[in-house]
Amino acid sequence: MRDSGKYPNTSLLLLNKVLRIHSIAVLTSGGDSPGMNACIRAVVRTGICHGLKTYGIHRGYEGLIEGDIRELQSLDVSNIIQRGGTILKTARSDRFKTADGMAKAGDNLRRYKIDALVAIGGDGTFRGAKEFSAKYRIPVIGIPGTIDNDLYGTDFTIGYDTAINTAVEAIDKIRDTAASHNRLFFIEVMGRDAGLIALRSGIAGGAEAILVPETRTDVNTLIEKLREGWIHNKTSMIVVVAEGDEIGGAFKVAERVKKEFDYYDIRVTVLGHLQRGGTPTAMDRVLASRLGVAAVEGLLKGKKNVMAGVVHQDIVFVPFSKAVKHHRDINPHLLKIAEILAK
Ligand code: F6P
């Protein structure tokens, strides 16, 4: 069917006569990420633009189980595009993994006459969505919202760009003090299962070494690298450690290094949850807006049980089964660049 280019789009209106989606709901689940609000705004306004009743579910699947649901108007999502966190709040729900929890969630969707769902979150969110959608025959589209950027099927997740910029800002500040004292810093960044925050923030922060869970960390090799820096009279050294690195975080790595390399005074900084908050970057706001619109229009085109993502700048839809099963590989070129430039 040809797209008229007008909004609300007539071809979508016609299609929806068959699909009969009159109301949709949006929720955020798992760890929050900057840009989730921009995405909620996009979902709500796109829904309204297409004549749908649009609901917000509070505290992710927990709120769905408890019926913590309210209709959202366009003004309810005003002035949130620039705010971190999520106005809908979020949770990691164990109850949604049980048959009873899912049944309650299904009952609430029926009670509110919600025909389709948009779930913003990460891997865990999509696992839940996949099962729920299959069991209760409700179309669900997932939107990748996590600072970790560890989802298969999209080049970027909402919040990743902001998180790496936050980490880089912190690394730059630490570099100032490290250079003033001739110190070696181990900086731990988030990423329980993935080193993608570490890799990009490490390259951008000019780190001497980057440790990620995707590659084996050998302490002796690391010490050799640091020794080279010392020989070349480096006045500061920064090692970025992903939280999920197999040695067990920045403190553990620092402890092991200290035993055999004491040329520098050593300090450790764990950046932690400050990486999850803050004003989303323009990149994250635009990504969130694009994916929010794509998810609602995807539902109106009959798409379901898929994650909306962006690959090479284009919107794509990946089945949940692929998005949650496949491992997202780390870019070997970026690893190489980090290695070359650290000398
Ligand atoms: O959302 C992803 C993430 O930030 C991971 O990088 C981190 O390991 C985890 O969440 C922390 O979760 P919580 O906020 O529950 O401690």
mmCIF file of C-alpha atoms and ligand atoms in Angstrom:
data_model
loop_
_atom_site.group_PDB
_atom_site.id
_atom_site.type_symbol
_atom_site.label_atom_id
_atom_site.label_comp_id
_atom_site.label_asym_id
_atom_site.label_seq_id
_atom_site.Cartn_x
_atom_site.Cartn_y
_atom_site.Cartn_z
ATOM 1 C CA MET A 1 0.000 0.000 0.000
ATOM 2 C CA ARG A 2 1.359 3.461 -0.870
ATOM 3 C CA ASP A 3 2.144 5.897 1.882
ATOM 4 C CA SER A 4 0.254 9.172 1.377
ATOM 5 C CA GLY A 5 2.852 11.081 3.392
ATOM 6 C CA LYS A 6 0.027 12.672 5.450
ATOM 7 C CA TYR A 7 -0.631 12.167 9.160
ATOM 8 C CA PRO A 8 -2.547 10.303 10.328
ATOM 9 C CA ASN A 9 -1.487 8.108 7.500
ATOM 10 C CA THR A 10 -4.471 6.870 5.467
ATOM 11 C CA SER A 11 -2.869 3.575 4.490
ATOM 12 C CA LEU A 12 -2.273 2.808 8.168
ATOM 13 C CA LEU A 13 -5.853 3.753 9.024
ATOM 14 C CA LEU A 14 -7.114 1.330 6.372
ATOM 15 C CA LEU A 15 -4.830 -1.447 7.551
ATOM 16 C CA ASN A 16 -5.952 -0.901 11.106
ATOM 17 C CA LYS A 17 -9.554 -1.490 10.089
ATOM 18 C CA VAL A 18 -8.422 -5.097 9.736
ATOM 19 C CA LEU A 19 -6.065 -5.210 12.695
ATOM 20 C CA ARG A 20 -8.443 -3.377 15.042
ATOM 21 C CA ILE A 21 -5.866 -1.791 17.300
ATOM 22 C CA HIS A 22 -7.698 0.936 19.184
ATOM 23 C CA SER A 23 -5.550 1.339 22.216
ATOM 24 C CA ILE A 24 -1.918 0.706 23.075
ATOM 25 C CA ALA A 25 0.136 0.801 26.266
ATOM 26 C CA VAL A 26 3.779 1.611 26.869
ATOM 27 C CA LEU A 27 6.035 0.523 29.723
ATOM 28 C CA THR A 28 9.697 0.782 30.689
ATOM 29 C CA SER A 29 11.342 -2.209 32.312
ATOM 30 C CA GLY A 30 14.758 -3.291 33.639
ATOM 31 C CA GLY A 31 17.503 -0.730 34.301
ATOM 32 C CA ASP A 32 16.502 2.797 33.300
ATOM 33 C CA SER A 33 18.466 4.576 30.594
ATOM 34 C CA PRO A 34 18.656 8.211 29.464
ATOM 35 C CA GLY A 35 16.322 8.698 26.523
ATOM 36 C CA MET A 36 13.537 6.457 27.812
ATOM 37 C CA ASN A 37 11.389 9.555 28.408
ATOM 38 C CA ALA A 38 11.958 10.751 24.853
ATOM 39 C CA CYS A 39 10.792 7.340 23.700
ATOM 40 C CA ILE A 40 7.672 7.343 25.894
ATOM 41 C CA ARG A 41 6.836 10.762 24.448
ATOM 42 C CA ALA A 42 7.261 9.455 20.914
ATOM 43 C CA VAL A 43 5.065 6.405 21.535
ATOM 44 C CA VAL A 44 2.299 8.441 23.163
ATOM 45 C CA ARG A 45 2.252 11.182 20.554
ATOM 46 C CA THR A 46 2.424 8.759 17.632
ATOM 47 C CA GLY A 47 -0.428 6.772 19.133
ATOM 48 C CA ILE A 48 -2.542 9.897 19.548
ATOM 49 C CA CYS A 49 -1.629 11.049 16.049
ATOM 50 C CA HIS A 50 -3.081 7.798 14.705
ATOM 51 C CA GLY A 51 -6.248 8.102 16.779
ATOM 52 C CA LEU A 52 -5.319 5.502 19.400
ATOM 53 C CA LYS A 53 -6.058 5.581 23.093
ATOM 54 C CA THR A 54 -2.639 5.495 24.739
ATOM 55 C CA TYR A 55 -1.859 4.189 28.206
ATOM 56 C CA GLY A 56 1.252 4.310 30.363
ATOM 57 C CA ILE A 57 2.011 1.360 32.642
ATOM 58 C CA HIS A 58 3.966 2.224 35.781
ATOM 59 C CA ARG A 59 6.919 0.186 37.124
ATOM 60 C CA GLY A 60 7.191 -2.089 34.097
ATOM 61 C CA TYR A 61 5.674 -5.568 34.308
ATOM 62 C CA GLU A 62 5.099 -5.095 38.053
ATOM 63 C CA GLY A 63 2.646 -2.314 37.261
ATOM 64 C CA LEU A 64 1.013 -4.429 34.581
ATOM 65 C CA ILE A 65 0.426 -7.190 37.142
ATOM 66 C CA GLU A 66 -0.959 -4.724 39.679
ATOM 67 C CA GLY A 67 -3.034 -2.687 37.222
ATOM 68 C CA ASP A 68 -0.974 0.476 37.767
ATOM 69 C CA ILE A 69 -2.083 1.884 34.415
ATOM 70 C CA ARG A 70 -3.317 5.308 33.315
ATOM 71 C CA GLU A 71 -4.230 6.983 30.083
ATOM 72 C CA LEU A 72 -1.675 9.471 28.770
ATOM 73 C CA GLN A 73 -2.503 12.592 26.787
ATOM 74 C CA SER A 74 -0.095 14.585 24.688
ATOM 75 C CA LEU A 75 0.471 17.127 27.475
ATOM 76 C CA ASP A 76 1.399 14.372 29.938
ATOM 77 C CA VAL A 77 4.578 13.823 27.941
ATOM 78 C CA SER A 78 5.457 17.493 27.514
ATOM 79 C CA ASN A 79 8.772 18.724 28.818
ATOM 80 C CA ILE A 80 10.245 15.251 29.302
ATOM 81 C CA ILE A 81 12.337 14.772 26.138
ATOM 82 C CA GLN A 82 15.371 16.247 27.915
ATOM 83 C CA ARG A 83 14.970 14.347 31.183
ATOM 84 C CA GLY A 84 16.895 11.261 32.265
ATOM 85 C CA GLY A 85 15.242 8.339 34.048
ATOM 86 C CA THR A 86 11.707 7.318 33.168
ATOM 87 C CA ILE A 87 8.480 9.088 34.169
ATOM 88 C CA LEU A 88 6.786 5.684 34.080
ATOM 89 C CA LYS A 89 9.327 4.287 36.544
ATOM 90 C CA THR A 90 10.810 0.858 36.042
ATOM 91 C CA ALA A 91 11.369 -2.448 37.809
ATOM 92 C CA ARG A 92 12.876 -5.872 37.350
ATOM 93 C CA SER A 93 9.889 -8.173 37.870
ATOM 94 C CA ASP A 94 10.327 -11.735 39.119
ATOM 95 C CA ARG A 95 6.557 -12.131 39.382
ATOM 96 C CA PHE A 96 6.189 -11.665 35.621
ATOM 97 C CA LYS A 97 8.254 -14.843 35.197
ATOM 98 C CA THR A 98 5.516 -16.867 36.948
ATOM 99 C CA ALA A 99 2.304 -18.175 35.339
ATOM 100 C CA ASP A 100 0.226 -16.410 37.995
ATOM 101 C CA GLY A 101 1.958 -13.053 37.417
ATOM 102 C CA MET A 102 1.485 -13.299 33.665
ATOM 103 C CA ALA A 103 -2.169 -14.261 34.033
ATOM 104 C CA LYS A 104 -2.782 -11.172 36.199
ATOM 105 C CA ALA A 105 -1.005 -9.014 33.629
ATOM 106 C CA GLY A 106 -3.163 -10.528 30.864
ATOM 107 C CA ASP A 107 -6.346 -9.829 32.890
ATOM 108 C CA ASN A 108 -5.359 -6.184 33.314
ATOM 109 C CA LEU A 109 -4.771 -5.715 29.612
ATOM 110 C CA ARG A 110 -8.247 -7.081 28.961
ATOM 111 C CA ARG A 111 -9.746 -4.908 31.715
ATOM 112 C CA TYR A 112 -8.327 -1.764 30.107
ATOM 113 C CA LYS A 113 -9.069 -3.047 26.590
ATOM 114 C CA ILE A 114 -5.449 -2.620 25.581
ATOM 115 C CA ASP A 115 -4.864 -4.143 22.153
ATOM 116 C CA ALA A 116 -1.081 -3.894 21.871
ATOM 117 C CA LEU A 117 1.971 -3.187 23.963
ATOM 118 C CA VAL A 118 5.262 -1.305 23.525
ATOM 119 C CA ALA A 119 7.949 -2.512 25.961
ATOM 120 C CA ILE A 120 11.089 -0.393 26.341
ATOM 121 C CA GLY A 121 13.996 -2.200 27.978
ATOM 122 C CA GLY A 122 16.729 -4.771 27.525
ATOM 123 C CA ASP A 123 17.203 -8.499 27.202
ATOM 124 C CA GLY A 124 15.081 -9.431 30.255
ATOM 125 C CA THR A 125 12.251 -7.182 29.081
ATOM 126 C CA PHE A 126 12.125 -8.910 25.702
ATOM 127 C CA ARG A 127 12.257 -12.412 27.186
ATOM 128 C CA GLY A 128 9.156 -11.547 29.204
ATOM 129 C CA ALA A 129 7.504 -9.875 26.219
ATOM 130 C CA LYS A 130 8.125 -12.889 23.985
ATOM 131 C CA GLU A 131 6.455 -15.330 26.349
ATOM 132 C CA PHE A 132 3.603 -12.986 27.233
ATOM 133 C CA SER A 133 2.878 -12.174 23.632
ATOM 134 C CA ALA A 134 2.766 -15.863 22.668
ATOM 135 C CA LYS A 135 0.611 -16.881 25.640
ATOM 136 C CA TYR A 136 -1.908 -14.054 25.578
ATOM 137 C CA ARG A 137 -1.903 -13.335 21.854
ATOM 138 C CA ILE A 138 -1.164 -9.698 22.354
ATOM 139 C CA PRO A 139 1.041 -7.951 19.798
ATOM 140 C CA VAL A 140 4.152 -6.569 21.496
ATOM 141 C CA ILE A 141 6.948 -4.487 20.006
ATOM 142 C CA GLY A 142 10.118 -4.030 22.022
ATOM 143 C CA ILE A 143 12.357 -0.976 21.950
ATOM 144 C CA PRO A 144 15.993 -1.371 23.049
ATOM 145 C CA GLY A 145 16.565 0.833 26.083
ATOM 146 C CA THR A 146 19.696 0.020 28.065
ATOM 147 C CA ILE A 147 22.985 1.816 28.612
ATOM 148 C CA ASP A 148 24.864 -1.421 27.908
ATOM 149 C CA ASN A 149 24.225 -1.506 24.122
ATOM 150 C CA ASP A 150 24.418 -5.283 24.349
ATOM 151 C CA LEU A 151 21.386 -6.231 22.266
ATOM 152 C CA TYR A 152 21.637 -8.167 19.056
ATOM 153 C CA GLY A 153 19.751 -6.625 16.120
ATOM 154 C CA THR A 154 20.418 -2.940 16.664
ATOM 155 C CA ASP A 155 23.553 -0.862 16.268
ATOM 156 C CA PHE A 156 22.643 1.287 19.252
ATOM 157 C CA THR A 157 20.368 1.102 22.251
ATOM 158 C CA ILE A 158 18.718 4.128 23.865
ATOM 159 C CA GLY A 159 20.959 5.488 26.626
ATOM 160 C CA TYR A 160 24.281 4.116 25.435
ATOM 161 C CA ASP A 161 25.490 7.355 23.857
ATOM 162 C CA THR A 162 24.640 9.350 26.974
ATOM 163 C CA ALA A 163 26.288 6.780 29.245
ATOM 164 C CA ILE A 164 29.548 6.753 27.295
ATOM 165 C CA ASN A 165 29.628 10.548 27.253
ATOM 166 C CA THR A 166 29.094 10.586 31.017
ATOM 167 C CA ALA A 167 31.887 8.051 31.455
ATOM 168 C CA VAL A 168 34.236 10.039 29.203
ATOM 169 C CA GLU A 169 33.573 13.228 31.129
ATOM 170 C CA ALA A 170 34.504 11.407 34.326
ATOM 171 C CA ILE A 171 37.611 9.860 32.751
ATOM 172 C CA ASP A 172 38.774 13.306 31.558
ATOM 173 C CA LYS A 173 38.405 14.697 35.065
ATOM 174 C CA ILE A 174 40.264 11.786 36.580
ATOM 175 C CA ARG A 175 43.025 12.240 33.986
ATOM 176 C CA ASP A 176 43.615 15.788 35.278
ATOM 177 C CA THR A 177 44.211 14.655 38.817
ATOM 178 C CA ALA A 178 46.067 11.492 37.742
ATOM 179 C CA ALA A 179 48.555 13.544 35.697
ATOM 180 C CA SER A 180 49.038 16.045 38.520
ATOM 181 C CA HIS A 181 50.049 13.264 40.917
ATOM 182 C CA ASN A 182 51.676 10.820 38.488
ATOM 183 C CA ARG A 183 49.095 8.195 39.358
ATOM 184 C CA LEU A 184 47.674 5.043 37.815
ATOM 185 C CA PHE A 185 43.875 4.856 37.957
ATOM 186 C CA PHE A 186 41.612 1.875 37.462
ATOM 187 C CA ILE A 187 38.182 3.170 36.446
ATOM 188 C CA GLU A 188 35.274 0.760 36.526
ATOM 189 C CA VAL A 189 32.390 1.387 34.163
ATOM 190 C CA MET A 190 29.046 -0.445 33.915
ATOM 191 C CA GLY A 191 28.420 -3.479 31.762
ATOM 192 C CA ARG A 192 27.615 -6.673 33.614
ATOM 193 C CA ASP A 193 27.846 -8.870 30.535
ATOM 194 C CA ALA A 194 29.274 -6.513 27.939
ATOM 195 C CA GLY A 195 32.333 -4.337 27.484
ATOM 196 C CA LEU A 196 30.809 -1.889 25.021
ATOM 197 C CA ILE A 197 30.680 1.064 27.445
ATOM 198 C CA ALA A 198 34.274 0.342 28.465
ATOM 199 C CA LEU A 199 35.489 0.068 24.893
ATOM 200 C CA ARG A 200 34.119 3.353 23.545
ATOM 201 C CA SER A 201 34.636 5.400 26.695
ATOM 202 C CA GLY A 202 38.145 3.966 26.959
ATOM 203 C CA ILE A 203 39.038 4.935 23.383
ATOM 204 C CA ALA A 204 37.497 8.399 23.782
ATOM 205 C CA GLY A 205 39.249 8.908 27.121
ATOM 206 C CA GLY A 206 42.636 7.813 25.758
ATOM 207 C CA ALA A 207 42.906 4.882 28.169
ATOM 208 C CA GLU A 208 46.205 3.006 28.376
ATOM 209 C CA ALA A 209 44.281 -0.278 28.625
ATOM 210 C CA ILE A 210 40.677 -1.443 28.393
ATOM 211 C CA LEU A 211 39.495 -4.650 30.032
ATOM 212 C CA VAL A 212 36.272 -6.223 28.770
ATOM 213 C CA PRO A 213 34.447 -9.500 29.449
ATOM 214 C CA GLU A 214 34.481 -10.423 25.741
ATOM 215 C CA THR A 215 38.259 -10.971 25.738
ATOM 216 C CA ARG A 216 40.434 -12.797 28.244
ATOM 217 C CA THR A 217 42.241 -10.521 30.666
ATOM 218 C CA ASP A 218 45.820 -11.517 31.345
ATOM 219 C CA VAL A 219 47.284 -9.568 34.260
ATOM 220 C CA ASN A 220 50.883 -10.166 33.152
ATOM 221 C CA THR A 221 50.192 -8.718 29.700
ATOM 222 C CA LEU A 222 48.493 -5.749 31.350
ATOM 223 C CA ILE A 223 51.500 -5.171 33.597
ATOM 224 C CA GLU A 224 53.821 -5.332 30.572
ATOM 225 C CA LYS A 225 51.716 -2.666 28.875
ATOM 226 C CA LEU A 226 51.813 -0.450 31.943
ATOM 227 C CA ARG A 227 55.566 -0.945 32.288
ATOM 228 C CA GLU A 228 56.013 0.279 28.713
ATOM 229 C CA GLY A 229 54.119 3.429 29.613
ATOM 230 C CA TRP A 230 56.365 3.956 32.597
ATOM 231 C CA ILE A 231 59.466 3.500 30.399
ATOM 232 C CA HIS A 232 58.067 6.141 28.045
ATOM 233 C CA ASN A 233 57.686 8.547 30.957
ATOM 234 C CA LYS A 234 53.903 8.652 30.971
ATOM 235 C CA THR A 235 52.791 10.913 33.791
ATOM 236 C CA SER A 236 49.425 9.258 34.208
ATOM 237 C CA MET A 237 47.837 5.947 33.305
ATOM 238 C CA ILE A 238 44.203 4.997 33.028
ATOM 239 C CA VAL A 239 42.864 1.480 32.798
ATOM 240 C CA VAL A 240 39.133 1.265 32.050
ATOM 241 C CA VAL A 241 37.641 -1.910 33.477
ATOM 242 C CA ALA A 242 34.186 -3.178 32.507
ATOM 243 C CA GLU A 243 32.195 -4.254 35.545
ATOM 244 C CA GLY A 244 31.791 -7.716 34.009
ATOM 245 C CA ASP A 245 35.491 -8.361 33.327
ATOM 246 C CA GLU A 246 36.290 -11.872 34.509
ATOM 247 C CA ILE A 247 38.901 -10.818 37.088
ATOM 248 C CA GLY A 248 36.066 -9.241 39.034
ATOM 249 C CA GLY A 249 36.038 -5.455 38.743
ATOM 250 C CA ALA A 250 38.493 -2.580 39.107
ATOM 251 C CA PHE A 251 39.426 -3.171 42.775
ATOM 252 C CA LYS A 252 40.418 -6.775 42.109
ATOM 253 C CA VAL A 253 42.462 -5.866 39.022
ATOM 254 C CA ALA A 254 44.193 -3.040 40.909
ATOM 255 C CA GLU A 255 45.049 -5.397 43.761
ATOM 256 C CA ARG A 256 46.641 -7.922 41.394
ATOM 257 C CA VAL A 257 48.600 -5.251 39.494
ATOM 258 C CA LYS A 258 49.848 -3.549 42.666
ATOM 259 C CA LYS A 259 51.611 -6.727 43.783
ATOM 260 C CA GLU A 260 54.019 -6.595 40.842
ATOM 261 C CA PHE A 261 53.933 -3.043 39.554
ATOM 262 C CA ASP A 262 54.459 -0.312 42.101
ATOM 263 C CA TYR A 263 56.023 2.453 40.005
ATOM 264 C CA TYR A 264 52.864 4.544 40.287
ATOM 265 C CA ASP A 265 50.606 5.428 43.151
ATOM 266 C CA ILE A 266 47.421 3.465 42.379
ATOM 267 C CA ARG A 267 43.811 4.608 42.836
ATOM 268 C CA VAL A 268 40.442 3.084 41.918
ATOM 269 C CA THR A 269 37.195 4.831 40.909
ATOM 270 C CA VAL A 270 33.923 3.004 40.322
ATOM 271 C CA LEU A 271 31.599 5.184 38.238
ATOM 272 C CA GLY A 272 28.510 3.075 39.001
ATOM 273 C CA HIS A 273 24.987 4.352 38.639
ATOM 274 C CA LEU A 274 25.882 7.914 37.740
ATOM 275 C CA GLN A 275 26.286 6.469 34.225
ATOM 276 C CA ARG A 276 22.573 5.666 34.160
ATOM 277 C CA GLY A 277 21.298 9.180 34.856
ATOM 278 C CA GLY A 278 21.499 12.614 33.316
ATOM 279 C CA THR A 279 20.245 14.554 30.349
ATOM 280 C CA PRO A 280 20.110 12.352 27.250
ATOM 281 C CA THR A 281 22.367 13.385 24.383
ATOM 282 C CA ALA A 282 20.827 14.563 21.108
ATOM 283 C CA MET A 283 21.811 11.188 19.595
ATOM 284 C CA ASP A 284 19.806 9.317 22.218
ATOM 285 C CA ARG A 285 16.817 11.643 21.935
ATOM 286 C CA VAL A 286 16.675 11.233 18.159
ATOM 287 C CA LEU A 287 17.155 7.458 18.357
ATOM 288 C CA ALA A 288 14.422 7.226 21.009
ATOM 289 C CA SER A 289 12.066 9.354 18.944
ATOM 290 C CA ARG A 290 12.659 7.317 15.790
ATOM 291 C CA LEU A 291 12.173 3.994 17.551
ATOM 292 C CA GLY A 292 9.050 5.192 19.376
ATOM 293 C CA VAL A 293 7.387 6.236 16.126
ATOM 294 C CA ALA A 294 8.547 3.037 14.380
ATOM 295 C CA ALA A 295 7.150 0.812 17.133
ATOM 296 C CA VAL A 296 3.652 2.320 17.031
ATOM 297 C CA GLU A 297 3.519 2.393 13.250
ATOM 298 C CA GLY A 298 4.929 -1.141 13.214
ATOM 299 C CA LEU A 299 2.026 -2.325 15.368
ATOM 300 C CA LEU A 300 -0.408 -0.609 13.012
ATOM 301 C CA LYS A 301 1.209 -2.465 10.116
ATOM 302 C CA GLY A 302 0.651 -5.788 11.853
ATOM 303 C CA LYS A 303 4.156 -6.321 13.258
ATOM 304 C CA LYS A 304 4.395 -8.212 16.528
ATOM 305 C CA ASN A 305 6.865 -10.069 18.741
ATOM 306 C CA VAL A 306 9.732 -8.043 17.368
ATOM 307 C CA MET A 307 12.234 -5.501 18.589
ATOM 308 C CA ALA A 308 12.547 -2.259 16.637
ATOM 309 C CA GLY A 309 16.179 -1.392 16.093
ATOM 310 C CA VAL A 310 18.412 0.686 13.915
ATOM 311 C CA VAL A 311 21.034 -0.862 11.643
ATOM 312 C CA HIS A 312 23.187 1.286 9.366
ATOM 313 C CA GLN A 313 20.817 4.211 10.055
ATOM 314 C CA ASP A 314 17.723 2.277 8.930
ATOM 315 C CA ILE A 315 14.882 1.076 11.107
ATOM 316 C CA VAL A 316 14.695 -2.718 11.299
ATOM 317 C CA PHE A 317 12.468 -5.201 13.121
ATOM 318 C CA VAL A 318 14.128 -8.263 14.645
ATOM 319 C CA PRO A 319 12.141 -11.184 16.104
ATOM 320 C CA PHE A 320 12.424 -11.371 19.904
ATOM 321 C CA SER A 321 13.712 -14.922 19.521
ATOM 322 C CA LYS A 322 16.782 -13.549 17.702
ATOM 323 C CA ALA A 323 17.255 -10.421 19.815
ATOM 324 C CA VAL A 324 17.402 -12.371 23.080
ATOM 325 C CA LYS A 325 19.266 -15.466 21.915
ATOM 326 C CA HIS A 326 22.152 -14.045 19.960
ATOM 327 C CA HIS A 327 25.214 -12.627 21.574
ATOM 328 C CA ARG A 328 26.258 -9.164 20.546
ATOM 329 C CA ASP A 329 29.925 -9.343 19.529
ATOM 330 C CA ILE A 330 32.412 -6.643 20.336
ATOM 331 C CA ASN A 331 33.843 -4.797 17.332
ATOM 332 C CA PRO A 332 37.392 -6.183 16.784
ATOM 333 C CA HIS A 333 38.430 -3.017 14.901
ATOM 334 C CA LEU A 334 37.649 -0.879 17.922
ATOM 335 C CA LEU A 335 39.663 -3.239 20.100
ATOM 336 C CA LYS A 336 42.579 -2.877 17.708
ATOM 337 C CA ILE A 337 42.299 0.900 17.616
ATOM 338 C CA ALA A 338 42.369 0.980 21.415
ATOM 339 C CA GLU A 339 45.519 -1.149 21.372
ATOM 340 C CA ILE A 340 47.359 0.956 18.750
ATOM 341 C CA LEU A 341 46.542 4.299 20.320
ATOM 342 C CA ALA A 342 47.401 3.331 23.864
ATOM 343 C CA LYS A 343 51.161 3.200 23.160
HETATM 344 O O1 F6P B 1 20.934 -1.610 32.914
HETATM 345 C C1 F6P B 1 22.141 -2.241 32.738
HETATM 346 C C2 F6P B 1 22.968 -2.070 33.972
HETATM 347 O O2 F6P B 1 23.209 -0.708 34.201
HETATM 348 C C3 F6P B 1 24.258 -2.843 33.927
HETATM 349 O O3 F6P B 1 25.285 -2.186 33.240
HETATM 350 C C4 F6P B 1 24.537 -3.048 35.383
HETATM 351 O O4 F6P B 1 25.322 -4.180 35.573
HETATM 352 C C5 F6P B 1 23.171 -3.239 35.963
HETATM 353 O O5 F6P B 1 22.277 -2.576 35.094
HETATM 354 C C6 F6P B 1 22.997 -2.726 37.364
HETATM 355 O O6 F6P B 1 21.721 -3.032 37.792
HETATM 356 P P1 F6P B 1 21.064 -2.483 39.132
HETATM 357 O O7 F6P B 1 20.672 -1.064 38.911
HETATM 358 O O8 F6P B 1 19.895 -3.358 39.348
HETATM 359 O O9 F6P B 1 22.105 -2.570 40.194
#
